[in-house]
CSV table of C-alpha atoms in Angstrom, one decimal:
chain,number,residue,atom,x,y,z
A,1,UNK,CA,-0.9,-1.8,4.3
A,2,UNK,CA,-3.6,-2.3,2.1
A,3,UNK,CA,-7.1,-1.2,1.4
A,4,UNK,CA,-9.2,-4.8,1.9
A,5,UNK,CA,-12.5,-5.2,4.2
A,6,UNK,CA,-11.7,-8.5,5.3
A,7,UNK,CA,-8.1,-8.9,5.8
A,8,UNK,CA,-5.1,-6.8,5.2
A,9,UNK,CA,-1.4,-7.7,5.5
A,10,UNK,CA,-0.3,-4.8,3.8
A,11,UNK,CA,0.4,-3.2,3.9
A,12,UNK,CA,0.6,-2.7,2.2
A,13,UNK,CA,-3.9,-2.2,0.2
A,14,UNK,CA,-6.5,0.4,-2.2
A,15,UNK,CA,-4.8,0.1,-0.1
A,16,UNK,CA,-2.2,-1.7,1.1
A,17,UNK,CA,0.8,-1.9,3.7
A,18,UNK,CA,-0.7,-5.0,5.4
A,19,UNK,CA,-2.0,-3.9,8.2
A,20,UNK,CA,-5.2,-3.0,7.8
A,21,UNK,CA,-8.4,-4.2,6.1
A,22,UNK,CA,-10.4,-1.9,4.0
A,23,UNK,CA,-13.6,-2.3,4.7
A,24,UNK,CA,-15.7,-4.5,7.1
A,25,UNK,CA,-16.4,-3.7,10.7
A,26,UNK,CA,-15.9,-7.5,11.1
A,27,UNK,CA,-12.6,-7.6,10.2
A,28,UNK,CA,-9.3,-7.6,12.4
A,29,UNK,CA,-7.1,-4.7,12.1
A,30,UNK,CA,-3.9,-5.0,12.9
A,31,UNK,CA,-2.4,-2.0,15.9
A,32,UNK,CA,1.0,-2.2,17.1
A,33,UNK,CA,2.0,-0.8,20.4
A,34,UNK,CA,5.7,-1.5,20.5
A,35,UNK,CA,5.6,-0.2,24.3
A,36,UNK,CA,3.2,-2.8,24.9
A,37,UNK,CA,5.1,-5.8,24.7
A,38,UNK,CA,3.8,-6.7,21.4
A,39,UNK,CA,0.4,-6.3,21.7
A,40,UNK,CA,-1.9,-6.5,18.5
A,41,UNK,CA,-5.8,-5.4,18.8
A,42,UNK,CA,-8.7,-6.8,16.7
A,43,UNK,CA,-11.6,-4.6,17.9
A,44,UNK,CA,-11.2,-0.7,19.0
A,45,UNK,CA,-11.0,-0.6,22.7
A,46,UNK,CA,-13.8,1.0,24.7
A,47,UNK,CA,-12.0,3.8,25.8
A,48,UNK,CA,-8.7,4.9,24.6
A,49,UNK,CA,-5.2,4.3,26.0
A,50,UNK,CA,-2.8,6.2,28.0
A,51,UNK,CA,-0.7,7.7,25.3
A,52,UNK,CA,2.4,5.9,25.2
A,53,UNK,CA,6.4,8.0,23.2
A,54,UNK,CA,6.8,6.8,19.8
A,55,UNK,CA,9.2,4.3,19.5
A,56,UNK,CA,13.1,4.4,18.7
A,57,UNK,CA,13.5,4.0,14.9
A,58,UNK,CA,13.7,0.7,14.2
A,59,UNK,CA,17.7,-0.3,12.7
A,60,UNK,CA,17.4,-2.0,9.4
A,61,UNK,CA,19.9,-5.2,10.0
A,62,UNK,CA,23.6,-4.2,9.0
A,63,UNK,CA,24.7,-4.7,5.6
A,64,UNK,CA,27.6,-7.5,4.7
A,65,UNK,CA,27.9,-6.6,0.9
A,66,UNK,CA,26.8,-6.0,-2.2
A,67,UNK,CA,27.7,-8.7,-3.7
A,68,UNK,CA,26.3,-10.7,-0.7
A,69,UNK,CA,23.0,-9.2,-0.3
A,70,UNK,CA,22.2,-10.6,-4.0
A,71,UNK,CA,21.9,-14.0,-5.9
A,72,UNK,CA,23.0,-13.8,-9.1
A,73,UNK,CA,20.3,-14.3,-11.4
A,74,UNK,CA,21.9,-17.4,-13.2
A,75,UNK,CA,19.7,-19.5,-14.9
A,76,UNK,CA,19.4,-21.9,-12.2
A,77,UNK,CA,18.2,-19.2,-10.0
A,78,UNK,CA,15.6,-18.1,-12.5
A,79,UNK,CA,14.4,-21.9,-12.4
A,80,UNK,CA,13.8,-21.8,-8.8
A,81,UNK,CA,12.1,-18.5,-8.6
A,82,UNK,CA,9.9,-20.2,-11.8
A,83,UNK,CA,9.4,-23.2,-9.7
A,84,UNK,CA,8.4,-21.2,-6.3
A,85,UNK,CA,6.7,-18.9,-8.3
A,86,UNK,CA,4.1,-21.0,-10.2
A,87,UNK,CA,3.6,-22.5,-6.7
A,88,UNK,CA,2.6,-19.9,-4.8
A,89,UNK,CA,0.3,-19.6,-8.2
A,90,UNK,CA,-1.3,-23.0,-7.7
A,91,UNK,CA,-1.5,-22.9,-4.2
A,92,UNK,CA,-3.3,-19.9,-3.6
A,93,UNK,CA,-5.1,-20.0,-6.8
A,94,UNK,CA,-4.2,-16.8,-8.2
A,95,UNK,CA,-5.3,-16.1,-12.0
A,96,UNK,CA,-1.8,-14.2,-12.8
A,97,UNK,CA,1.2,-12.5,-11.5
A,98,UNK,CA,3.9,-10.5,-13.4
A,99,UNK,CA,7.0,-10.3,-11.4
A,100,UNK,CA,10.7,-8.3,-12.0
A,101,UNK,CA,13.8,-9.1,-10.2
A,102,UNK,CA,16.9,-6.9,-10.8
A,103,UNK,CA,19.9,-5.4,-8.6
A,104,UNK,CA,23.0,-4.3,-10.5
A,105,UNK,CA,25.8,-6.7,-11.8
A,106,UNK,CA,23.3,-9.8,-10.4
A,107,UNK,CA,21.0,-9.9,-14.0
A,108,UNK,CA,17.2,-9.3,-14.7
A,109,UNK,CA,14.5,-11.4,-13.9
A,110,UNK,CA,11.2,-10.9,-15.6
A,111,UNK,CA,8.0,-13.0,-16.0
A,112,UNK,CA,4.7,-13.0,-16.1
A,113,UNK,CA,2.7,-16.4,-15.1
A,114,UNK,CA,-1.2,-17.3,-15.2
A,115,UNK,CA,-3.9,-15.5,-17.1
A,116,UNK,CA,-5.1,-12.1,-16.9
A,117,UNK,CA,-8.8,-13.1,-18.1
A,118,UNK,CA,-10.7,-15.6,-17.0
A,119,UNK,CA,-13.5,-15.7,-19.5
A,120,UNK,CA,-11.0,-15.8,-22.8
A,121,UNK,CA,-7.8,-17.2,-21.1
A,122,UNK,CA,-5.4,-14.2,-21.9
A,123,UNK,CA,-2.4,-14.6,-20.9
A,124,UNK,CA,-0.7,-12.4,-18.3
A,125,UNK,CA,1.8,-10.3,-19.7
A,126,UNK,CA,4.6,-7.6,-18.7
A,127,UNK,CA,3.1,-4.6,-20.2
A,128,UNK,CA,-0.1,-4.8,-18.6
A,129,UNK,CA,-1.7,-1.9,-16.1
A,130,UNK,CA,-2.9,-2.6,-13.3
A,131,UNK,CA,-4.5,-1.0,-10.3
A,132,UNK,CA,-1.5,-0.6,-7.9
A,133,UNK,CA,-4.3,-0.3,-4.2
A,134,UNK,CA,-2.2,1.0,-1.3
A,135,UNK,CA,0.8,1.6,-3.2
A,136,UNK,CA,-1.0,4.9,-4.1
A,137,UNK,CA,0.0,6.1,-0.8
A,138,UNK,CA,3.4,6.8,-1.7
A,139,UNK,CA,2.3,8.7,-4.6
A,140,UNK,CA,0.7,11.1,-2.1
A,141,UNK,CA,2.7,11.1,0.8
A,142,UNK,CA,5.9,11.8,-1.4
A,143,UNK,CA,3.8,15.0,-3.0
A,144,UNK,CA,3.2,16.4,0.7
A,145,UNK,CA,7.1,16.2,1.2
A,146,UNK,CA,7.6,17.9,-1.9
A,147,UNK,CA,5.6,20.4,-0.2
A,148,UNK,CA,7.8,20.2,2.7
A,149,UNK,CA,10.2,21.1,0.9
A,150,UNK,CA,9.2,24.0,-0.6
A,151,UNK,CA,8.1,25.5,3.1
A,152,UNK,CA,4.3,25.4,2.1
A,153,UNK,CA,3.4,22.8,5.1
A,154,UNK,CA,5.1,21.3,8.0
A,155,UNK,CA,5.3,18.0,9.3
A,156,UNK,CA,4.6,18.7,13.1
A,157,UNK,CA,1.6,20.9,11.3
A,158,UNK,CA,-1.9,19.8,13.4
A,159,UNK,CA,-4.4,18.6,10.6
A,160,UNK,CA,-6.5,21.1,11.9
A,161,UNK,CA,-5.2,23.8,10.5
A,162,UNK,CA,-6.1,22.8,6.8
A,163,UNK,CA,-9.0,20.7,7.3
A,164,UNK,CA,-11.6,20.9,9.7
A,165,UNK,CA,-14.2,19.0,11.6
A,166,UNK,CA,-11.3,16.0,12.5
A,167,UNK,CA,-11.1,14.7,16.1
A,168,UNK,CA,-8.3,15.3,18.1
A,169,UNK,CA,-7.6,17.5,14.9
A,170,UNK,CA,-5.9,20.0,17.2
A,171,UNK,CA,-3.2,17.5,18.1
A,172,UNK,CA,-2.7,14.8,15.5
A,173,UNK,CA,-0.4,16.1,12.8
A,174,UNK,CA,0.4,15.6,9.6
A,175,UNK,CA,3.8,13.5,10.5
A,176,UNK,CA,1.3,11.2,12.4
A,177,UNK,CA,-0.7,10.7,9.9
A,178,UNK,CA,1.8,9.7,7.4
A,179,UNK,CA,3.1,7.5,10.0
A,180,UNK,CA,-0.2,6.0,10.7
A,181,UNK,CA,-0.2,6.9,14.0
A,182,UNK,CA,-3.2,9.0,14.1
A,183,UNK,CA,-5.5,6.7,16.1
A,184,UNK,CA,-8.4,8.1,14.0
A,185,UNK,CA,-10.7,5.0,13.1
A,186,UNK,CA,-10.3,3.8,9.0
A,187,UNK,CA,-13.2,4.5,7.2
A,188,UNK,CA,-13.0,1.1,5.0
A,189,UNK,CA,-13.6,-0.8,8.4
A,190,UNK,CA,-17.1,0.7,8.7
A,191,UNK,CA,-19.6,-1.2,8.5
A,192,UNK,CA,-22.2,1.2,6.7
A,193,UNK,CA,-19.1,2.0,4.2
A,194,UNK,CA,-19.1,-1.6,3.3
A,195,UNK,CA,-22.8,-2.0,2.4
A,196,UNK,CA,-22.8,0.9,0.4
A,197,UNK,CA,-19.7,-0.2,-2.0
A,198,UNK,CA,-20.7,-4.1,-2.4
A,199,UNK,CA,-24.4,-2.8,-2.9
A,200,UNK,CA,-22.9,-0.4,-5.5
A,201,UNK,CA,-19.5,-1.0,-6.7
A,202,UNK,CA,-19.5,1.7,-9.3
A,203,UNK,CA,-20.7,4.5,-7.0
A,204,UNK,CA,-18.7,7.0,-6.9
A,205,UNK,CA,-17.7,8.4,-3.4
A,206,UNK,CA,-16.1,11.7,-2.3
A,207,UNK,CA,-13.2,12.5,-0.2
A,208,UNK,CA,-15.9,14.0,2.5
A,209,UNK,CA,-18.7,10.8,2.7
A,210,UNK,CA,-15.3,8.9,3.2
A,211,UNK,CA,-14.5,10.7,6.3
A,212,UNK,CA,-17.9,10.6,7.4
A,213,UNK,CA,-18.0,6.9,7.9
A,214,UNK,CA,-14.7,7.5,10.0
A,215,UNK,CA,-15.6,10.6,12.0
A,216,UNK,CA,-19.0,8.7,13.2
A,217,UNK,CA,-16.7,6.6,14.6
A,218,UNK,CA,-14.7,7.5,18.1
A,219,UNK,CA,-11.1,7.8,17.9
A,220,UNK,CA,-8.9,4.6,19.1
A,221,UNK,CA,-6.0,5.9,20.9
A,222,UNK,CA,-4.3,9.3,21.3
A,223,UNK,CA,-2.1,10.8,18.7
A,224,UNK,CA,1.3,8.9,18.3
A,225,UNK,CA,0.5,6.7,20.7
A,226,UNK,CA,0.6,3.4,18.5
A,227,UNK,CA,1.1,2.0,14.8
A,228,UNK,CA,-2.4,1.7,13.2
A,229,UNK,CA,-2.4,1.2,9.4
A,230,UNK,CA,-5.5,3.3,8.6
A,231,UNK,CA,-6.2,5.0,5.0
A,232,UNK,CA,-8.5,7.6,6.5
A,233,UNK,CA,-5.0,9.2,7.3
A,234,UNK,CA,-4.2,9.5,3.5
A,235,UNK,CA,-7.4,10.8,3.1
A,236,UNK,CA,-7.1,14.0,5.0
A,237,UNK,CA,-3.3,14.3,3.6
A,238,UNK,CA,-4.7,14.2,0.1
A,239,UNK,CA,-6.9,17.2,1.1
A,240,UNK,CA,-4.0,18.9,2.6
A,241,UNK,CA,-2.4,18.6,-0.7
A,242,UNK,CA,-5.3,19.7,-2.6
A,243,UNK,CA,-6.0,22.7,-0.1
A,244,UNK,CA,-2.4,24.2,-0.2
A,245,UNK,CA,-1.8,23.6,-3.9
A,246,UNK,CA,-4.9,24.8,-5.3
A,247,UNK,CA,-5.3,22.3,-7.4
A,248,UNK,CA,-7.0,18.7,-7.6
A,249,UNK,CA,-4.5,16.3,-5.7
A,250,UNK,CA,-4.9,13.9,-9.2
A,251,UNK,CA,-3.5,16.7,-11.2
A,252,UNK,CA,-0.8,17.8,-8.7
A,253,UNK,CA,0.2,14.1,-8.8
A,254,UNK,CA,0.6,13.8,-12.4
A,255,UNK,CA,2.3,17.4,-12.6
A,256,UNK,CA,4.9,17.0,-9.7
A,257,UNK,CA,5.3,13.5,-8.8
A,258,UNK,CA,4.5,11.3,-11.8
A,259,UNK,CA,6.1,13.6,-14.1
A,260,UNK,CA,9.3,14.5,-12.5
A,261,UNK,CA,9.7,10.5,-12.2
A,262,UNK,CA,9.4,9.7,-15.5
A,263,UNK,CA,6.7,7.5,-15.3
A,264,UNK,CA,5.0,7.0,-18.6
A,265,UNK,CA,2.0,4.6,-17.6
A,266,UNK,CA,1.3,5.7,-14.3
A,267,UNK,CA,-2.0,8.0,-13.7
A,268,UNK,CA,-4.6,9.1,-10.7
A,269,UNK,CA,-7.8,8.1,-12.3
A,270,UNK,CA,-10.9,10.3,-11.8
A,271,UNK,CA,-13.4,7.8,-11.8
A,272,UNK,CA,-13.2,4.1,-13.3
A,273,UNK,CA,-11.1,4.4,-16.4
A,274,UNK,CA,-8.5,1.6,-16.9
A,275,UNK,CA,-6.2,2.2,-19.6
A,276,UNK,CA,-5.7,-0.2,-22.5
A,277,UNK,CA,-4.3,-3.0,-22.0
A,278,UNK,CA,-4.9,-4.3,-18.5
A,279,UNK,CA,-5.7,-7.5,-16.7
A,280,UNK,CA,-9.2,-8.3,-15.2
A,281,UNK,CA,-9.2,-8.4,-11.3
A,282,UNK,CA,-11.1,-10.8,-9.2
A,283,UNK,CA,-12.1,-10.5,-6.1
A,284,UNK,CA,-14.5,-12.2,-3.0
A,285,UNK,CA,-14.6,-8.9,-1.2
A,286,UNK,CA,-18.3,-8.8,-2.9
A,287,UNK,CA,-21.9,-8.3,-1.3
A,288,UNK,CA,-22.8,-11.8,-1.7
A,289,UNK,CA,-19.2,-13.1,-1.2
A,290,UNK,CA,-18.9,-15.2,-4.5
A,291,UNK,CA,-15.9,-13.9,-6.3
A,292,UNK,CA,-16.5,-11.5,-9.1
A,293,UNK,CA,-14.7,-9.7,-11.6
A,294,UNK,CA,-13.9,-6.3,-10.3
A,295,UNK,CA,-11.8,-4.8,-13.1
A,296,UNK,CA,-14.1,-1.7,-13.4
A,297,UNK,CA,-15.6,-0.7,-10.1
A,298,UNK,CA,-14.8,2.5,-9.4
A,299,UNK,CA,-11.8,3.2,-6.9
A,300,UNK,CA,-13.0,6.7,-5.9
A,301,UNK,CA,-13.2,5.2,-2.7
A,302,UNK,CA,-9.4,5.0,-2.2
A,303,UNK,CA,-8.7,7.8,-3.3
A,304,UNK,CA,-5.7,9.4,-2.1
A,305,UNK,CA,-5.0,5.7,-0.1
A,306,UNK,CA,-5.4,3.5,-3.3
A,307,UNK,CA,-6.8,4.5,-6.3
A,308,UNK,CA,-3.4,4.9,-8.7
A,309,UNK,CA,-2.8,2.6,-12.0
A,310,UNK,CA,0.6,1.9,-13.0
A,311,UNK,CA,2.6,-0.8,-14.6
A,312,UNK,CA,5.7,-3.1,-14.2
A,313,UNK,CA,8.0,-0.6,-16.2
A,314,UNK,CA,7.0,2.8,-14.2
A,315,UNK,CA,6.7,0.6,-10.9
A,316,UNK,CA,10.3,-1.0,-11.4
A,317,UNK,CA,11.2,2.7,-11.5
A,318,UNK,CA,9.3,4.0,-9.1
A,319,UNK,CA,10.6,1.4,-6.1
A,320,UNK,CA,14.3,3.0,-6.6
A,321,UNK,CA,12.7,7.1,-7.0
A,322,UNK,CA,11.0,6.4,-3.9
A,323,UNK,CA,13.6,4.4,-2.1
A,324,UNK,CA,16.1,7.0,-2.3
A,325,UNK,CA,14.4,10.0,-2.3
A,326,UNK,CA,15.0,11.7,-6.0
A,327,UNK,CA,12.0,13.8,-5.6
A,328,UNK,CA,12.8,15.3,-2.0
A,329,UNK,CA,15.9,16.5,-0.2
A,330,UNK,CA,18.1,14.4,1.5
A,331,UNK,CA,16.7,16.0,4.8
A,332,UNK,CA,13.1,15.0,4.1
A,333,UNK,CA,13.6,11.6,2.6
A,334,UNK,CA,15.4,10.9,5.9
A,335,UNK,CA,12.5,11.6,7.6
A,336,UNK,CA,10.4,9.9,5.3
A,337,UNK,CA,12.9,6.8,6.2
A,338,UNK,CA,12.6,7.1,9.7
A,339,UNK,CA,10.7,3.9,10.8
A,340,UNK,CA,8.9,2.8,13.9
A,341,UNK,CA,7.7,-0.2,14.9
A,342,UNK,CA,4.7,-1.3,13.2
A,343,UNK,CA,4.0,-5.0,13.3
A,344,UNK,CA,6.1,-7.8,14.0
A,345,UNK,CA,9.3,-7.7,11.7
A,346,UNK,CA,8.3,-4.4,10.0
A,347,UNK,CA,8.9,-0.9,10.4
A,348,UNK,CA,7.3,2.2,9.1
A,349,UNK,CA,8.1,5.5,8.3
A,350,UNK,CA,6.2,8.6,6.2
A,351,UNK,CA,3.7,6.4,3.8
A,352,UNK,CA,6.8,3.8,3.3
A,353,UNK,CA,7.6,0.2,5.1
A,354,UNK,CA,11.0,-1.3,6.0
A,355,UNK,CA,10.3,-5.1,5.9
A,356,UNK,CA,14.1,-6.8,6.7
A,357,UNK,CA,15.9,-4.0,4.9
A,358,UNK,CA,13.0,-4.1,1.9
A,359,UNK,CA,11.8,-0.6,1.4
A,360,UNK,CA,8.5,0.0,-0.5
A,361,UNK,CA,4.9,-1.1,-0.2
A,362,UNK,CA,2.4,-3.1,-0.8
A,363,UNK,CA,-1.3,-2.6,-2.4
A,364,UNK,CA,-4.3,-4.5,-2.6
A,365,UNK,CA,-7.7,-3.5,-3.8
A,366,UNK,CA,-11.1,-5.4,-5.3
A,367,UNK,CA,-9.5,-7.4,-7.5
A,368,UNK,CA,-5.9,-6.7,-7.7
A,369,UNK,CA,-2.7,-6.8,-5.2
A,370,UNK,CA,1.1,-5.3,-5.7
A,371,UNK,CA,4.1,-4.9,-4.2
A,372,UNK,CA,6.9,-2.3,-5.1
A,373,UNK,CA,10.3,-2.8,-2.7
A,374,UNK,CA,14.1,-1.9,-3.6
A,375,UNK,CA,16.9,-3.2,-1.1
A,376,UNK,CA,19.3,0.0,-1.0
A,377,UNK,CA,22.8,-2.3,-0.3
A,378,UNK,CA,22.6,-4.2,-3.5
A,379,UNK,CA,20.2,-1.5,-5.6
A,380,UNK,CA,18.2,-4.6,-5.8
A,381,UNK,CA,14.3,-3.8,-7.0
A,382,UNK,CA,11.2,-6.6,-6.6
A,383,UNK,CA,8.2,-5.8,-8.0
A,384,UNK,CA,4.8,-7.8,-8.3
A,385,UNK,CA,1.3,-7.5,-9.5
A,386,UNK,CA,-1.6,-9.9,-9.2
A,387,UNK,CA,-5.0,-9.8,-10.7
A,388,UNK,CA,-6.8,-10.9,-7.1
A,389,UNK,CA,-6.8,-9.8,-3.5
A,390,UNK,CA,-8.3,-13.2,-2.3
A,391,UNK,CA,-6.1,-14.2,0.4
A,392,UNK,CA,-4.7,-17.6,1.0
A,393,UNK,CA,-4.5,-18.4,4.8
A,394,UNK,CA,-5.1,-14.8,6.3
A,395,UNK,CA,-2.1,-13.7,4.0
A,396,UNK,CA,-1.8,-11.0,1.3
A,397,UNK,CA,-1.4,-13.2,-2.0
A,398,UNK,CA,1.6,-10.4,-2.2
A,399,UNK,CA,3.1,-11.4,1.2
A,400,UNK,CA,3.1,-15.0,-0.4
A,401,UNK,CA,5.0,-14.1,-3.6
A,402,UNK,CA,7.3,-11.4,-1.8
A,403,UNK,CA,8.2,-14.7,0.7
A,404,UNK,CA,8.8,-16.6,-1.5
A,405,UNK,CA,11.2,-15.1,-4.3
A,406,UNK,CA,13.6,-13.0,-1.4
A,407,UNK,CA,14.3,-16.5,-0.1
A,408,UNK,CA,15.5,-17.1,-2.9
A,409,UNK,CA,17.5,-13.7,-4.1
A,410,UNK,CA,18.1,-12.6,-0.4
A,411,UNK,CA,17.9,-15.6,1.9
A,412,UNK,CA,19.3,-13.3,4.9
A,413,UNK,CA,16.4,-11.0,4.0
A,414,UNK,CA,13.3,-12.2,3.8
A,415,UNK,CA,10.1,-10.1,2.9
A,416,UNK,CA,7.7,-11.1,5.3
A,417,UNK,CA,4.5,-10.0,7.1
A,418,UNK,CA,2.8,-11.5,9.5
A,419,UNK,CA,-0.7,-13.6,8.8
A,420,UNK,CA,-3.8,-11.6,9.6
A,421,UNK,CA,-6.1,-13.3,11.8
A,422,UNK,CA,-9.2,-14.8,10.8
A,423,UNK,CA,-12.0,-12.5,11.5
């Protein structure tokens, strides 16, 4: 579930679940089929599939306890996630991470490790922003149940009927595309989409050229037929938002999801602003491949998929708001919570992942990679944020740190996504 070109284990991604690659027509996207027997596709098919039922929701594995779902964050525990920590660092060779473990009555475990600038060797630090990719997604997802909620749109709505121009726009709803499930083909893995942002990184791009390099394309599969991690989807909810609101989906954001959540350090930017301080991101995912610092290209062409800022306070908040649906009723959120199969050990719902009981999502953009979860048995909340999206053996540099910190804290849970393959 993220946003990259060249890999994507969300899923995570600008955009993130980690699925999906944001940009490249040569890279692999991950499609699940769970009626298939486990199928995966790297290439859209030639002509598209006999539509196939959604899957059963997909049980998250039953709870022993509270008390057993959580390591105590001694100190000893704290060394070992330091230890496994700075070697996920070295390994993958990550500039810097800032991480946050926490559940109630187990202790708090915070660090940052690395640098956050290459050129003057900052340190990384808690309190930096940092673009959050794919994570974005559940910014936008949660303000179109909010208008659920208030009876202004519904779910089983056809995306037709607020924005035209879409194929199979007549059928493919609004649920579907939340649920990735549209089989509409994801902008970012276009080819001609890719030229135009490495050749010009700071280009802006609008919500409409975006869906251009998507509708150009044919669709994969019919509506709800598979799982397809694809951030044109987000695209057209964002414009569904925008359309029924009257107002920019930015300022409807800030107003009714940000806001209400008392996040203070959390914004939609317009354009490439990066609030004071943040770390520098590096990235490969570059025009001439070499990795470059990415920190201000513009992430317009996310948008409503992965554009957000945020920071390790608002996000350790955020994974708990989202979890447990503070912002909807209990009606929607249990909607929102109603996963499918995805990919292999993964299920996912409205714009949110349920990775071995882990709720959240992941983000990854030019540059810079996150992941929000909270386990709901032990109120237990991991977040991360990394200044690079370069992966490390097909896998998310996010999947890697998620691994390797819940064996640790929650051995019978493990957060883990399955290895992209190389394209």
């Amino acid at each position: 579930m993220t946003t990259r070109w060249r890999s994507a284990a969300v899923a995570a991604a600008a955009v993130g679940l980690v699925v999906a690659p944001v940009g490249t027509g040569a890279g692999a996207v991950y499609a699940w089929d769970a009626a298939a027997a486990h199928t995966q596709t790297t290439t859209a098919p030639a002509a598209a599939p006999t539509p196939t039922p959604a899957t059963e929701p997909t049980p998250a594995p039953a709870p022993t306890s509270a008390s057993d779902e959580f390591a105590q964050l001694t100190p000893a525990v704290a060394r070992q996630l330091d230890d496994a920590i700075r070697k996920v660092l070295a390994e993958a060779k990550i500039p810097g991470v800032i991480v946050a473990v926490s559940a109630p009555g187990k202790g708090e475990y915070v660090r940052s490790f690395g640098i956050a600038d290459k050129a003057t060797g900052a340190p990384m630090t808690p309190n930096l922003n940092m673009r959050i990719g794919s994570v974005t997604k559940t910014f936008t997802v949660t303000a179109l149940l909010e208008l659920v909620d208030d009876g202004k749109v519904g779910l089983d709505d056809p995306i037709a009927k607020y924005v035209d121009g879409v194929p199979n726009g007549d059928r493919i709803t609004l649920r579907e595309l939340a649920g990735m499930r549209s089989g509409l083909f994801n902008y970012s893995a276009d080819e001609g989409f890719y030229k135009a942002f490495t050749r010009n990184p700071d280009r802006p791009f609008t919500p409409q050229e975006l869906l251009d390099y998507s509708f150009k394309h044919p669709v994969l599969f019919e509506p709800n037929a598979k799982f397809y991690y694809c951030n044109t989807n987000l695209i057209l909810l964002g414009l569904v938002v925008e359309k029924v609101s009257g107002t920019p989906l930015d300022r409807f954001i800030d107003r009714e999801v940000v806001e209400p959540a008392g996040l203070k350090h959390t914004l939609f930017p317009r354009g490439p602003e990066f609030p004071e301080p943040h770390a520098q991101g590096y990235t490969n995912q570059t025009a001439s491949g070499k990795v470059e610092n990415s920190t201000d290209w513009n992430p317009s062409w996310g948008w409503a998929a992965g554009a957000m800022i945020s920071d390790l306070s608002d996000l350790r908040s955020w994974a708990k708001t989202l979890a447990t649906g503070t912002l909807l009723t209990p009606a929607t959120q249990a909607q929102r919570l109603d996963v499918v199969d995805a990919i292999p050990g993964a299920g996912y719902g409205l714009g949110i992942f349920n990775v071995q009981g882990w709720i959240g999502h992941n983000g990854s953009l030019p540059g810079y990679g996150s992941l929000v979860l909270y386990l709901p048995e032990a109120k237990a909340t991991l977040v991360v944020l990394l200044n690079t999206d370069i992966s490390y053996e097909n896998q998310e540099p996010s999947t890697l740190f998620g691994e390797a910190i819940t064996k640790i804290v929650t051995p019978d849970r493990v957060y883990s996504l399955p290895a992209q393959p190389p394209s």
